[in-house]
Short mmCIF file of C-alpha atoms and ligand atoms in Angstrom, two decimals:
data_model
loop_
_atom_site.label_atom_id
_atom_site.label_comp_id
_atom_site.label_asym_id
_atom_site.label_seq_id
_atom_site.Cartn_x
_atom_site.Cartn_y
_atom_site.Cartn_z
CA UNK A 356 -0.51 3.71 29.11
CA UNK A 357 -0.69 5.47 32.53
CA UNK A 358 -2.46 8.85 32.22
CA UNK A 359 -0.91 12.11 33.31
CA UNK A 360 -2.63 14.68 35.47
CA UNK A 361 -1.38 18.21 36.10
CA UNK A 362 -2.00 20.14 39.28
CA UNK A 363 -1.50 23.89 39.11
CA UNK A 364 -1.41 26.22 42.30
CA UNK A 365 0.72 29.03 43.31
CA UNK A 366 1.13 27.89 46.81
CA UNK A 367 3.61 25.03 47.48
CA UNK A 368 1.46 23.89 50.54
CA UNK A 369 -1.54 23.35 48.40
CA UNK A 370 0.49 21.40 45.72
CA UNK A 371 1.92 19.22 48.51
CA UNK A 372 -1.61 18.56 49.93
CA UNK A 373 -2.92 17.71 46.49
CA UNK A 374 -0.05 15.34 45.90
CA UNK A 375 -0.94 13.55 49.00
CA UNK A 376 -4.63 13.26 48.16
CA UNK A 377 -3.75 11.95 44.68
CA UNK A 378 -1.14 9.45 45.89
CA UNK A 379 -3.27 6.39 45.37
CA UNK A 380 -4.94 7.11 41.85
CA UNK A 381 -3.73 5.35 38.82
CA UNK A 382 -2.11 8.35 37.19
CA UNK A 383 1.19 10.30 37.12
CA UNK A 384 0.80 13.52 38.85
CA UNK A 385 2.64 16.56 37.74
CA UNK A 386 2.72 19.88 39.41
CA UNK A 387 3.10 23.65 38.28
CA UNK A 388 3.19 26.75 40.44
CA UNK A 389 2.14 29.22 37.82
CA UNK A 390 0.03 29.53 34.65
CA UNK A 391 3.08 29.93 32.54
CA UNK A 392 4.79 26.87 33.92
CA UNK A 393 1.39 24.98 33.33
CA UNK A 394 1.28 26.09 29.72
CA UNK A 395 4.80 24.78 29.14
CA UNK A 396 3.94 21.42 30.58
CA UNK A 397 0.82 20.96 28.58
CA UNK A 398 2.86 21.17 25.38
CA UNK A 399 5.02 18.36 26.63
CA UNK A 400 2.37 16.00 27.93
CA UNK A 401 -1.02 14.80 26.80
CA UNK A 402 -2.75 15.48 30.16
CA UNK A 403 -5.86 13.45 30.95
CA UNK A 404 -6.87 16.32 33.23
CA UNK A 405 -5.67 19.68 34.58
CA UNK A 406 -6.53 20.77 38.12
CA UNK A 407 -6.31 24.56 37.90
CA UNK A 408 -6.13 26.96 40.70
CA UNK A 409 -8.16 30.12 39.83
CA UNK A 410 -6.56 32.59 42.13
CA UNK A 411 -2.82 33.00 41.13
CA UNK A 412 -0.70 36.07 40.73
CA UNK A 413 0.22 37.36 37.14
CA UNK A 414 -1.79 34.84 35.16
CA UNK A 415 -4.92 33.56 36.77
CA UNK A 416 -6.55 30.14 36.20
CA UNK A 417 -9.19 31.51 33.60
CA UNK A 418 -6.49 33.15 31.59
CA UNK A 419 -4.37 30.07 31.63
CA UNK A 420 -7.37 27.96 30.45
CA UNK A 421 -8.19 30.65 27.76
CA UNK A 422 -4.65 30.25 26.39
CA UNK A 423 -4.83 26.44 26.49
CA UNK A 424 -8.07 26.59 24.63
CA UNK A 425 -6.65 28.83 21.86
CA UNK A 426 -3.86 26.28 21.22
CA UNK A 427 -4.92 23.44 18.96
CA UNK A 428 -2.55 20.99 20.76
CA UNK A 429 -4.08 21.61 24.09
CA UNK A 430 -7.71 22.80 23.42
CA UNK A 431 -9.07 19.34 24.20
CA UNK A 432 -7.53 18.87 27.63
CA UNK A 433 -10.33 18.84 30.34
CA UNK A 434 -9.92 21.25 33.22
CA UNK A 435 -11.18 21.36 36.80
CA UNK A 436 -11.00 24.85 38.21
CA UNK A 437 -10.20 24.94 41.93
CA UNK A 438 -11.51 28.13 43.47
CA UNK A 439 -12.39 29.67 46.77
CA UNK A 440 -14.86 31.99 45.06
CA UNK A 441 -18.52 31.38 44.48
CA UNK A 442 -19.82 29.31 41.63
CA UNK A 443 -21.47 32.43 40.11
CA UNK A 444 -18.23 34.16 39.58
CA UNK A 445 -16.72 30.98 38.21
CA UNK A 446 -19.21 31.01 35.35
CA UNK A 447 -17.32 34.06 33.99
CA UNK A 448 -15.29 31.58 32.10
CA UNK A 449 -17.57 30.65 29.17
CA UNK A 450 -17.23 29.03 25.86
CA UNK A 451 -15.26 26.08 27.09
CA UNK A 452 -16.36 22.83 25.46
CA UNK A 453 -19.24 21.40 27.40
CA UNK A 454 -18.25 18.44 29.59
CA UNK A 455 -14.65 19.21 29.44
CA UNK A 456 -14.66 21.61 32.37
CA UNK A 457 -15.75 21.42 36.03
CA UNK A 458 -15.39 23.19 39.36
CA UNK A 459 -14.15 22.32 42.76
CA UNK A 460 -14.60 24.60 45.71
CA UNK A 461 -11.97 25.20 48.33
CA UNK A 462 -11.64 23.81 50.91
CA UNK A 463 -11.39 20.62 49.08
CA UNK A 464 -13.38 17.63 50.12
CA UNK A 465 -11.25 14.62 49.21
CA UNK A 466 -14.17 12.35 48.25
CA UNK A 467 -15.53 14.89 45.72
CA UNK A 468 -12.14 15.61 44.33
CA UNK A 469 -11.42 11.92 43.80
CA UNK A 470 -14.80 11.16 42.23
CA UNK A 471 -14.47 13.97 39.73
CA UNK A 472 -11.04 12.87 38.85
CA UNK A 473 -12.24 9.28 38.33
CA UNK A 474 -14.85 10.52 35.83
CA UNK A 475 -12.27 12.35 33.84
CA UNK A 476 -9.80 9.43 33.92
CA UNK A 477 -12.47 7.06 32.68
CA UNK A 478 -13.10 9.49 29.69
CA UNK A 479 -9.52 9.68 28.86
CA UNK A 480 -9.20 5.88 28.89
CA UNK A 481 -12.28 5.55 26.70
CA UNK A 482 -10.72 8.09 24.22
CA UNK A 483 -7.40 6.12 24.20
CA UNK A 484 -9.24 2.94 23.43
CA UNK A 485 -11.19 4.55 20.72
CA UNK A 486 -8.08 5.99 19.21
CA UNK A 487 -6.46 2.54 19.36
CA UNK A 488 -9.40 0.97 17.76
CA UNK A 489 -9.45 3.51 14.90
CA UNK A 490 -5.68 2.86 14.46
CA UNK A 491 -6.18 -0.90 14.14
CA UNK A 492 -9.04 -0.49 11.79
CA UNK A 493 -6.96 1.83 9.59
CA UNK A 494 -4.17 -0.94 9.75
CA UNK A 495 -6.35 -3.79 8.72
CA UNK A 496 -7.89 -1.68 5.94
CA UNK A 497 -4.39 -1.17 4.57
CA UNK A 498 -3.75 -4.87 4.80
CA UNK A 499 -6.93 -5.64 2.84
CA UNK A 500 -5.96 -3.10 0.18
CA UNK A 501 -2.54 -4.74 -0.21
CA UNK A 502 -4.05 -8.15 -0.39
CA UNK A 503 -6.44 -6.97 -3.04
CA UNK A 504 -3.57 -5.60 -5.15
CA UNK A 505 -1.85 -8.96 -4.75
CA UNK A 506 -4.96 -10.93 -5.47
CA UNK A 507 -5.60 -8.85 -8.63
CA UNK A 508 -2.09 -9.41 -9.72
CA UNK A 509 -2.46 -13.23 -9.15
CA UNK A 510 -5.55 -13.40 -11.35
CA UNK A 511 -3.63 -12.15 -14.37
CA UNK A 512 -0.15 -13.71 -13.54
CA UNK A 513 1.44 -17.11 -14.38
CA UNK A 514 2.42 -18.61 -11.02
CA UNK A 515 5.73 -20.11 -12.19
CA UNK A 516 7.24 -17.42 -14.58
CA UNK A 517 5.71 -14.32 -13.27
CA UNK A 518 4.69 -13.42 -16.88
CA UNK A 519 0.96 -12.58 -17.55
CA UNK A 520 -1.30 -15.53 -18.08
CA UNK A 521 -3.44 -16.60 -21.01
CA UNK A 522 -6.62 -15.08 -19.71
CA UNK A 523 -4.87 -11.62 -19.57
CA UNK A 524 -3.56 -12.24 -23.08
CA UNK A 525 -7.08 -12.67 -24.45
CA UNK A 526 -8.13 -9.39 -22.67
CA UNK A 527 -5.23 -7.34 -23.90
CA UNK A 528 -5.41 -8.79 -27.41
CA UNK A 529 -9.06 -7.66 -27.78
CA UNK A 530 -8.21 -4.30 -26.35
CA UNK A 531 -5.22 -3.74 -28.71
CA UNK A 532 -7.06 -5.00 -31.69
CA UNK A 533 -9.99 -2.59 -31.34
CA UNK A 534 -7.79 0.27 -30.40
CA UNK A 535 -5.65 -0.17 -33.51
CA UNK A 536 -8.73 -0.60 -35.73
CA UNK A 537 -10.27 2.59 -34.30
CA UNK A 538 -7.18 4.82 -34.35
CA UNK A 539 -5.41 3.25 -37.23
CA UNK A 540 -2.43 2.35 -35.10
CA UNK A 541 -0.28 -0.78 -35.27
CA UNK A 542 0.59 -3.55 -32.93
CA UNK A 543 2.34 -6.93 -33.14
CA UNK A 544 2.50 -10.40 -31.78
CA UNK A 545 5.65 -12.57 -31.15
CA UNK A 546 4.92 -16.20 -30.33
CA UNK A 547 7.89 -18.29 -29.27
CA UNK A 548 8.48 -21.88 -28.21
CA UNK A 549 11.52 -23.48 -26.52
CA UNK A 550 13.35 -25.90 -28.81
CA UNK A 551 13.57 -29.49 -27.73
CA UNK A 552 12.38 -28.53 -24.23
CA UNK A 553 11.04 -32.14 -23.69
CA UNK A 554 14.80 -33.22 -23.88
CA UNK A 555 15.76 -30.67 -21.19
CA UNK A 556 13.10 -32.07 -18.81
CA UNK A 557 14.00 -35.73 -19.58
CA UNK A 558 17.71 -35.18 -19.16
CA UNK A 559 17.83 -32.73 -16.29
CA UNK A 560 14.56 -33.18 -14.54
CA UNK A 561 11.50 -30.89 -14.12
CA UNK A 562 13.02 -28.68 -11.44
CA UNK A 563 15.72 -27.55 -13.95
CA UNK A 564 12.93 -27.34 -16.50
CA UNK A 565 11.02 -24.92 -14.42
CA UNK A 566 14.22 -22.91 -13.89
CA UNK A 567 14.61 -22.62 -17.75
CA UNK A 568 10.97 -21.51 -18.14
CA UNK A 569 11.48 -18.85 -15.52
CA UNK A 570 14.83 -17.75 -17.01
CA UNK A 571 13.36 -17.52 -20.51
CA UNK A 572 10.63 -15.23 -19.14
CA UNK A 573 13.27 -13.16 -17.58
CA UNK A 574 15.42 -12.91 -20.71
CA UNK A 575 12.31 -12.07 -22.83
CA UNK A 576 11.46 -9.24 -20.33
CA UNK A 577 15.03 -7.88 -20.37
CA UNK A 578 15.07 -7.98 -24.14
CA UNK A 579 11.71 -6.04 -24.45
CA UNK A 580 10.63 -2.64 -23.73
CA UNK A 581 8.43 -1.66 -20.57
CA UNK A 582 5.43 -1.20 -22.77
CA UNK A 583 5.55 -4.76 -24.18
CA UNK A 584 3.42 -7.39 -22.47
CA UNK A 585 5.04 -10.85 -21.97
CA UNK A 586 2.56 -13.69 -21.47
CA UNK A 587 2.99 -17.47 -20.83
CA UNK A 588 0.73 -19.08 -23.51
CA UNK A 589 1.07 -22.65 -22.57
CA UNK A 590 3.66 -25.21 -21.36
CA UNK A 591 6.84 -23.80 -23.03
CA UNK A 592 5.11 -21.20 -25.28
CA UNK A 593 5.27 -17.45 -24.61
CA UNK A 594 3.60 -14.64 -26.41
CA UNK A 595 4.85 -11.02 -26.42
CA UNK A 596 2.33 -8.31 -27.56
CA UNK A 597 4.07 -5.13 -28.74
CA UNK A 598 1.78 -2.09 -28.83
CA UNK A 599 2.52 0.58 -31.45
CA UNK A 600 5.11 -1.48 -33.18
CA UNK A 601 5.04 -2.44 -36.88
CA UNK A 602 6.43 -5.61 -38.51
CA UNK A 603 9.92 -4.27 -38.98
CA UNK A 604 10.35 -3.19 -35.32
CA UNK A 605 8.83 -6.34 -34.14
CA UNK A 606 11.10 -8.57 -36.35
CA UNK A 607 14.05 -6.75 -34.85
CA UNK A 608 12.78 -7.21 -31.18
CA UNK A 609 12.15 -10.89 -31.88
CA UNK A 610 15.67 -11.28 -33.17
CA UNK A 611 16.97 -9.63 -30.03
CA UNK A 612 14.81 -11.96 -27.89
CA UNK A 613 16.10 -15.03 -29.78
CA UNK A 614 19.73 -13.93 -29.31
CA UNK A 615 19.00 -13.27 -25.59
CA UNK A 616 18.33 -16.98 -25.19
CA UNK A 617 20.80 -18.54 -27.63
CA UNK A 618 23.84 -16.45 -26.72
CA UNK A 619 24.19 -17.65 -23.08
CA UNK A 620 23.88 -20.93 -21.51
CA UNK A 621 21.17 -21.61 -19.02
CA UNK A 622 23.00 -22.38 -15.81
CA UNK A 623 21.65 -23.44 -12.56
CA UNK A 624 23.78 -25.03 -9.83
CA UNK A 625 26.01 -27.64 -11.62
CA UNK A 626 23.83 -27.86 -14.69
CA UNK A 627 24.40 -25.61 -17.73
CA UNK A 628 22.64 -26.07 -21.10
CA UNK A 629 22.17 -24.36 -24.32
CA UNK A 630 18.54 -23.52 -24.94
CA UNK A 631 17.25 -22.03 -28.16
CA UNK A 632 13.81 -20.72 -29.19
CA UNK A 633 11.91 -20.61 -32.30
CA UNK A 634 9.72 -17.50 -33.10
CA UNK A 635 6.82 -16.57 -35.18
CA UNK A 636 5.86 -12.96 -35.76
CA UNK A 637 2.69 -11.35 -37.07
CA UNK A 638 1.53 -7.75 -37.25
CA UNK A 639 -1.79 -5.96 -37.39
CA UNK A 640 -1.09 -3.61 -40.37
CA UNK A 641 1.09 -6.05 -42.35
CA UNK A 642 -1.17 -9.15 -42.05
CA UNK A 643 -4.55 -7.69 -41.49
CA UNK A 644 -6.23 -10.16 -39.05
CA UNK A 645 -9.93 -10.15 -39.33
CA UNK A 646 -10.40 -10.80 -35.50
CA UNK A 647 -8.18 -10.64 -32.48
CA UNK A 648 -7.46 -14.31 -32.30
CA UNK A 649 -6.27 -14.38 -35.85
CA UNK A 650 -3.16 -12.33 -34.93
CA UNK A 651 -2.07 -15.02 -32.52
CA UNK A 652 -3.01 -17.81 -35.00
CA UNK A 653 -0.76 -16.07 -37.61
CA UNK A 654 2.14 -15.84 -35.23
CA UNK A 655 1.51 -19.54 -34.43
CA UNK A 656 1.51 -20.43 -38.01
CA UNK A 657 4.88 -18.57 -38.49
CA UNK A 658 6.22 -20.36 -35.42
CA UNK A 659 5.38 -23.72 -36.97
CA UNK A 660 7.27 -22.53 -40.08
CA UNK A 661 10.19 -21.66 -37.96
CA UNK A 662 10.25 -25.14 -36.40
CA UNK A 663 10.03 -26.78 -39.62
CA UNK A 664 12.74 -24.96 -41.26
CA UNK A 665 15.29 -25.66 -38.62
CA UNK A 666 14.54 -23.95 -35.26
CA UNK A 667 16.43 -21.17 -33.38
CA UNK A 668 15.15 -18.54 -35.85
CA UNK A 669 12.53 -15.81 -36.36
CA UNK A 670 9.93 -16.21 -39.14
CA UNK A 671 7.42 -13.75 -40.25
CA UNK A 672 3.91 -14.86 -41.10
CA UNK A 673 3.66 -15.76 -44.72
CA UNK A 674 0.36 -14.26 -45.49
CA UNK A 675 -1.88 -17.32 -45.65
CA UNK A 676 -3.96 -18.41 -42.69
CA UNK A 677 -5.37 -21.73 -43.27
CA UNK A 678 -8.81 -22.38 -41.77
CA UNK A 679 -8.83 -24.97 -39.08
MG1 LIG B 581 -3.96 30.26 44.42
#
Protein backbone atom coordinates (compact mmCIF):
# COMPACT_ATOMS: atom_id res chain seq x y z
CA UNK A 1 0.00 0.00 0.00
CA UNK A 2 1.32 3.46 -0.97
CA UNK A 3 2.02 5.53 2.16
CA UNK A 4 0.38 8.93 2.77
CA UNK A 5 2.24 12.06 3.80
CA UNK A 6 0.69 15.24 5.16
CA UNK A 7 2.21 18.69 4.63
CA UNK A 8 0.85 21.48 6.84
CA UNK A 9 1.64 25.13 6.15
CA UNK A 10 -0.41 28.31 6.40
CA UNK A 11 1.13 29.77 3.21
CA UNK A 12 -0.22 28.43 -0.11
CA UNK A 13 3.11 29.24 -1.77
CA UNK A 14 4.96 26.98 0.68
CA UNK A 15 2.51 24.16 0.11
CA UNK A 16 3.02 24.50 -3.63
CA UNK A 17 6.78 24.43 -3.26
CA UNK A 18 6.60 21.37 -1.00
CA UNK A 19 4.35 19.57 -3.45
CA UNK A 20 6.91 20.19 -6.18
CA UNK A 21 9.77 18.93 -4.00
CA UNK A 22 7.88 15.79 -3.11
CA UNK A 23 6.61 15.08 -6.61
CA UNK A 24 8.93 12.11 -7.14
CA UNK A 25 8.72 10.27 -3.84
CA UNK A 26 6.77 7.05 -3.55
CA UNK A 27 3.96 8.42 -1.41
CA UNK A 28 0.67 10.28 -1.74
CA UNK A 29 1.04 13.87 -0.58
CA UNK A 30 -1.87 15.58 1.21
CA UNK A 31 -1.87 19.23 2.23
CA UNK A 32 -3.52 21.29 4.95
CA UNK A 33 -3.31 25.05 5.54
CA UNK A 34 -4.09 25.07 9.26
CA UNK A 35 -3.67 23.00 12.42
CA UNK A 36 -7.40 22.31 12.53
CA UNK A 37 -7.52 21.07 8.98
CA UNK A 38 -4.47 18.91 9.67
CA UNK A 39 -6.10 17.33 12.74
CA UNK A 40 -9.16 16.48 10.70
CA UNK A 41 -7.05 14.76 8.03
CA UNK A 42 -5.03 12.76 10.57
CA UNK A 43 -8.27 11.14 11.68
CA UNK A 44 -9.08 10.10 8.11
CA UNK A 45 -5.66 8.76 7.05
CA UNK A 46 -2.94 6.73 8.66
CA UNK A 47 -0.10 9.08 7.74
CA UNK A 48 3.42 7.74 7.48
CA UNK A 49 4.64 11.27 8.28
CA UNK A 50 3.41 14.81 8.94
CA UNK A 51 5.54 17.78 7.86
CA UNK A 52 4.32 20.47 10.23
CA UNK A 53 4.94 24.20 9.90
CA UNK A 54 5.60 25.65 13.37
CA UNK A 55 4.63 29.28 12.75
CA UNK A 56 0.93 29.36 11.93
CA UNK A 57 -1.83 31.73 13.08
CA UNK A 58 -4.47 30.49 15.56
CA UNK A 59 -3.02 27.07 16.25
CA UNK A 60 0.72 26.73 15.81
CA UNK A 61 2.61 23.55 14.92
CA UNK A 62 3.48 22.62 18.52
CA UNK A 63 -0.12 22.90 19.64
CA UNK A 64 -1.24 20.84 16.67
CA UNK A 65 1.34 18.18 17.52
CA UNK A 66 0.28 18.22 21.18
CA UNK A 67 -3.32 17.55 20.16
CA UNK A 68 -2.24 14.74 17.85
CA UNK A 69 -0.24 13.19 20.66
CA UNK A 70 -3.22 13.31 23.05
CA UNK A 71 -5.40 11.34 20.65
CA UNK A 72 -4.80 7.61 20.71
CA UNK A 73 -5.53 7.28 17.00
CA UNK A 74 -2.86 9.77 15.98
CA UNK A 75 -0.33 9.62 18.83
CA UNK A 76 1.96 7.29 16.88
CA UNK A 77 2.23 9.44 13.72
CA UNK A 78 5.79 10.75 13.24
CA UNK A 79 6.23 14.52 12.83
CA UNK A 80 8.88 16.69 11.21
CA UNK A 81 8.58 20.28 12.42
CA UNK A 82 9.41 22.85 9.76
CA UNK A 83 10.56 26.07 11.39
CA UNK A 84 12.39 29.27 10.74
CA UNK A 85 13.32 29.70 14.42
CA UNK A 86 16.43 28.27 16.02
CA UNK A 87 16.69 24.68 17.19
CA UNK A 88 16.87 25.77 20.85
CA UNK A 89 13.38 27.21 20.68
CA UNK A 90 12.17 24.13 18.87
CA UNK A 91 13.11 22.06 21.90
CA UNK A 92 10.22 23.63 23.73
CA UNK A 93 8.28 20.75 22.37
CA UNK A 94 9.08 17.95 24.79
CA UNK A 95 7.78 14.58 25.65
CA UNK A 96 7.11 13.45 22.15
CA UNK A 97 8.13 9.84 21.70
CA UNK A 98 11.83 9.63 20.83
CA UNK A 99 12.52 8.91 17.20
CA UNK A 100 9.06 9.98 16.13
CA UNK A 101 9.97 13.61 15.78
CA UNK A 102 12.52 15.64 13.83
CA UNK A 103 13.20 19.24 12.75
CA UNK A 104 13.83 20.98 9.48
CA UNK A 105 15.04 24.54 9.26
CA UNK A 106 13.73 27.02 6.73
CA UNK A 107 14.85 27.69 4.11
CA UNK A 108 14.52 24.08 3.21
CA UNK A 109 17.41 22.23 1.60
CA UNK A 110 15.77 19.71 -0.73
CA UNK A 111 18.42 17.00 -0.20
CA UNK A 112 18.01 17.14 3.59
CA UNK A 113 14.24 17.17 3.35
CA UNK A 114 14.17 14.15 1.04
CA UNK A 115 16.68 12.10 3.04
CA UNK A 116 14.73 12.69 6.24
CA UNK A 117 11.49 11.71 4.53
CA UNK A 118 13.08 8.52 3.22
CA UNK A 119 14.01 7.49 6.76
CA UNK A 120 10.42 7.88 7.93
CA UNK A 121 8.95 6.14 4.90
CA UNK A 122 11.29 3.20 5.52
CA UNK A 123 10.17 3.02 9.13
CA UNK A 124 6.57 3.13 8.03
CA UNK A 125 7.05 0.28 5.56
CA UNK A 126 8.82 -1.83 8.15
CA UNK A 127 5.96 -1.23 10.54
CA UNK A 128 3.44 -2.26 7.88
CA UNK A 129 5.41 -5.42 7.11
CA UNK A 130 5.59 -6.28 10.78
CA UNK A 131 1.86 -5.76 11.14
CA UNK A 132 1.24 -8.02 8.14
CA UNK A 133 3.55 -10.70 9.57
CA UNK A 134 1.73 -10.59 12.90
CA UNK A 135 -1.62 -10.87 11.09
CA UNK A 136 -0.43 -13.91 9.12
CA UNK A 137 0.93 -15.52 12.26
CA UNK A 138 -2.39 -15.08 14.01
CA UNK A 139 -4.18 -16.54 11.01
CA UNK A 140 -2.00 -19.65 10.87
CA UNK A 141 -2.38 -20.04 14.61
CA UNK A 142 -6.15 -20.10 14.16
CA UNK A 143 -5.83 -22.67 11.37
CA UNK A 144 -3.70 -24.87 13.60
CA UNK A 145 -6.24 -24.62 16.41
CA UNK A 146 -9.04 -25.61 14.04
CA UNK A 147 -7.00 -28.54 12.72
CA UNK A 148 -6.33 -29.69 16.26
CA UNK A 149 -10.04 -29.68 17.04
CA UNK A 150 -10.74 -31.70 13.90
CA UNK A 151 -7.87 -34.11 14.63
CA UNK A 152 -9.05 -34.61 18.18
CA UNK A 153 -12.53 -35.32 16.92
CA UNK A 154 -11.16 -37.78 14.34
CA UNK A 155 -9.35 -39.81 16.99
CA UNK A 156 -12.65 -40.53 18.75
CA UNK A 157 -14.90 -40.73 15.72
CA UNK A 158 -15.88 -43.51 13.35
CA UNK A 159 -15.09 -42.40 9.79
CA UNK A 160 -18.14 -43.84 8.08
CA UNK A 161 -20.99 -43.11 10.46
CA UNK A 162 -19.71 -40.15 12.44
CA UNK A 163 -20.59 -41.99 15.65
CA UNK A 164 -17.90 -42.28 18.34
CA UNK A 165 -15.46 -45.14 17.86
CA UNK A 166 -14.73 -48.10 20.09
CA UNK A 167 -11.68 -46.53 21.65
CA UNK A 168 -13.84 -43.70 22.92
CA UNK A 169 -16.41 -46.20 24.19
CA UNK A 170 -13.78 -47.84 26.39
CA UNK A 171 -12.86 -44.50 27.86
CA UNK A 172 -16.42 -43.33 28.49
CA UNK A 173 -17.44 -46.71 29.87
CA UNK A 174 -14.71 -46.62 32.51
CA UNK A 175 -15.51 -43.00 33.33
CA UNK A 176 -19.26 -43.62 33.78
CA UNK A 177 -18.71 -46.85 35.68
CA UNK A 178 -16.54 -45.30 38.37
CA UNK A 179 -18.63 -42.17 38.53
CA UNK A 180 -21.75 -44.22 39.23
CA UNK A 181 -19.96 -46.38 41.75
CA UNK A 182 -18.71 -43.32 43.60
CA UNK A 183 -21.86 -41.18 43.50
CA UNK A 184 -24.39 -44.04 43.59
CA UNK A 185 -25.80 -43.01 40.22
CA UNK A 186 -26.99 -45.18 37.40
CA UNK A 187 -26.21 -45.57 33.73
CA UNK A 188 -27.16 -48.03 31.05
CA UNK A 189 -25.91 -49.68 27.93
CA UNK A 190 -27.76 -50.48 24.74
CA UNK A 191 -26.12 -52.81 22.26
CA UNK A 192 -27.72 -53.25 18.89
CA UNK A 193 -27.05 -55.16 15.73
CA UNK A 194 -28.63 -54.90 12.30
CA UNK A 195 -30.71 -57.95 11.35
CA UNK A 196 -29.60 -59.84 8.25
CA UNK A 197 -27.20 -57.08 7.26
CA UNK A 198 -25.13 -59.52 5.22
CA UNK A 199 -28.16 -59.99 2.96
CA UNK A 200 -28.41 -56.23 2.42
CA UNK A 201 -24.77 -56.09 1.32
CA UNK A 202 -25.04 -59.19 -0.85
CA UNK A 203 -28.22 -58.04 -2.54
CA UNK A 204 -27.66 -54.30 -2.94
CA UNK A 205 -23.89 -53.90 -2.72
CA UNK A 206 -21.54 -52.39 -0.16
CA UNK A 207 -22.27 -48.83 -1.14
CA UNK A 208 -25.89 -49.23 -0.15
CA UNK A 209 -24.72 -51.16 2.91
CA UNK A 210 -22.63 -48.16 3.95
CA UNK A 211 -25.63 -45.92 3.44
CA UNK A 212 -27.69 -48.16 5.75
CA UNK A 213 -25.01 -48.01 8.45
CA UNK A 214 -24.88 -44.22 8.25
CA UNK A 215 -28.64 -43.99 8.29
CA UNK A 216 -28.92 -46.30 11.32
CA UNK A 217 -26.41 -44.12 13.18
CA UNK A 218 -28.47 -41.07 12.24
CA UNK A 219 -31.73 -42.64 13.38
CA UNK A 220 -30.20 -43.76 16.68
CA UNK A 221 -28.96 -40.23 17.28
CA UNK A 222 -32.38 -38.80 16.41
CA UNK A 223 -34.09 -41.19 18.81
CA UNK A 224 -31.77 -40.50 21.72
CA UNK A 225 -31.10 -37.52 23.95
CA UNK A 226 -28.20 -35.14 23.54
CA UNK A 227 -26.57 -36.58 26.66
CA UNK A 228 -26.57 -40.13 25.26
CA UNK A 229 -23.40 -41.34 23.58
CA UNK A 230 -23.62 -43.30 20.33
CA UNK A 231 -20.70 -45.56 19.34
CA UNK A 232 -20.00 -47.83 16.42
CA UNK A 233 -18.89 -51.00 18.14
CA UNK A 234 -18.00 -53.15 15.15
CA UNK A 235 -19.16 -53.83 11.60
CA UNK A 236 -22.92 -53.48 12.02
CA UNK A 237 -23.00 -53.21 15.80
CA UNK A 238 -23.65 -50.02 17.72
CA UNK A 239 -23.58 -49.19 21.41
CA UNK A 240 -25.44 -46.38 23.16
CA UNK A 241 -24.36 -45.33 26.65
CA UNK A 242 -27.08 -43.57 28.57
CA UNK A 243 -25.80 -41.62 31.57
CA UNK A 244 -28.12 -41.21 34.55
CA UNK A 245 -30.68 -43.55 33.11
CA UNK A 246 -32.09 -46.63 34.90
CA UNK A 247 -33.19 -49.90 33.28
CA UNK A 248 -36.79 -48.74 32.77
CA UNK A 249 -35.83 -45.54 31.02
CA UNK A 250 -33.33 -47.45 28.91
CA UNK A 251 -35.80 -50.14 27.84
CA UNK A 252 -38.12 -47.36 26.75
CA UNK A 253 -35.33 -45.59 24.83
CA UNK A 254 -34.25 -48.87 23.21
CA UNK A 255 -37.78 -49.51 21.99
CA UNK A 256 -37.86 -46.03 20.51
CA UNK A 257 -34.60 -46.71 18.65
CA UNK A 258 -35.90 -50.08 17.41
CA UNK A 259 -39.06 -48.45 16.08
CA UNK A 260 -37.04 -45.63 14.54
CA UNK A 261 -35.41 -48.24 12.29
CA UNK A 262 -38.31 -50.64 11.72
CA UNK A 263 -41.00 -48.07 10.97
CA UNK A 264 -39.46 -46.52 7.89
CA UNK A 265 -37.79 -48.04 4.86
CA UNK A 266 -34.13 -47.31 4.20
CA UNK A 267 -34.24 -45.55 0.87
CA UNK A 268 -31.31 -44.39 -1.24
CA UNK A 269 -31.80 -43.64 -4.91
CA UNK A 270 -33.91 -46.38 -6.43
CA UNK A 271 -33.25 -48.86 -3.62
CA UNK A 272 -35.58 -49.07 -0.62
CA UNK A 273 -35.41 -51.86 1.94
CA UNK A 274 -36.74 -52.69 5.37
CA UNK A 275 -33.99 -52.95 7.94
CA UNK A 276 -34.68 -54.02 11.51
CA UNK A 277 -32.39 -54.16 14.51
CA UNK A 278 -32.09 -56.37 17.56
CA UNK A 279 -31.25 -54.80 20.87
CA UNK A 280 -29.80 -55.97 24.17
CA UNK A 281 -30.00 -53.77 27.26
CA UNK A 282 -28.08 -53.74 30.53
CA UNK A 283 -27.99 -51.34 33.42
CA UNK A 284 -25.56 -50.52 36.21
CA UNK A 285 -27.95 -50.72 39.18
CA UNK A 286 -30.19 -53.46 37.85
CA UNK A 287 -27.45 -55.86 36.82
CA UNK A 288 -24.50 -54.92 39.03
CA UNK A 289 -21.54 -55.37 36.66
CA UNK A 290 -18.30 -56.05 38.54
CA UNK A 291 -16.19 -54.13 36.07
CA UNK A 292 -16.83 -51.68 33.20
CA UNK A 293 -16.53 -54.29 30.41
CA UNK A 294 -19.14 -56.47 32.10
CA UNK A 295 -21.89 -53.96 31.36
CA UNK A 296 -21.21 -54.23 27.63
CA UNK A 297 -20.89 -58.00 27.85
CA UNK A 298 -24.28 -58.13 29.58
CA UNK A 299 -25.89 -56.07 26.83
CA UNK A 300 -24.16 -58.30 24.29
CA UNK A 301 -25.58 -61.39 25.97
CA UNK A 302 -29.08 -59.86 25.89
CA UNK A 303 -28.57 -58.98 22.22
CA UNK A 304 -27.71 -62.62 21.55
CA UNK A 305 -30.97 -63.59 23.24
CA UNK A 306 -32.88 -61.06 21.12
CA UNK A 307 -31.44 -62.61 17.96
CA UNK A 308 -32.20 -66.12 19.14
CA UNK A 309 -35.78 -65.30 20.02
CA UNK A 310 -36.68 -63.86 16.63
CA UNK A 311 -34.88 -60.50 16.04
CA UNK A 312 -36.38 -56.99 15.70
CA UNK A 313 -36.89 -56.77 19.46
CA UNK A 314 -35.51 -55.40 22.70
CA UNK A 315 -34.32 -57.82 25.37
CA UNK A 316 -33.10 -57.02 28.87
CA UNK A 317 -30.12 -58.88 30.30
CA UNK A 318 -31.45 -61.91 32.17
CA UNK A 319 -29.09 -61.71 35.11
CA UNK A 320 -26.60 -64.45 34.29
CA UNK A 321 -23.26 -63.52 32.77
CA UNK A 322 -21.45 -66.69 31.76
CA UNK A 323 -17.71 -66.67 32.03
CA UNK A 324 -15.98 -66.78 28.69
MG1 LIG B 1 3.92 29.43 8.67
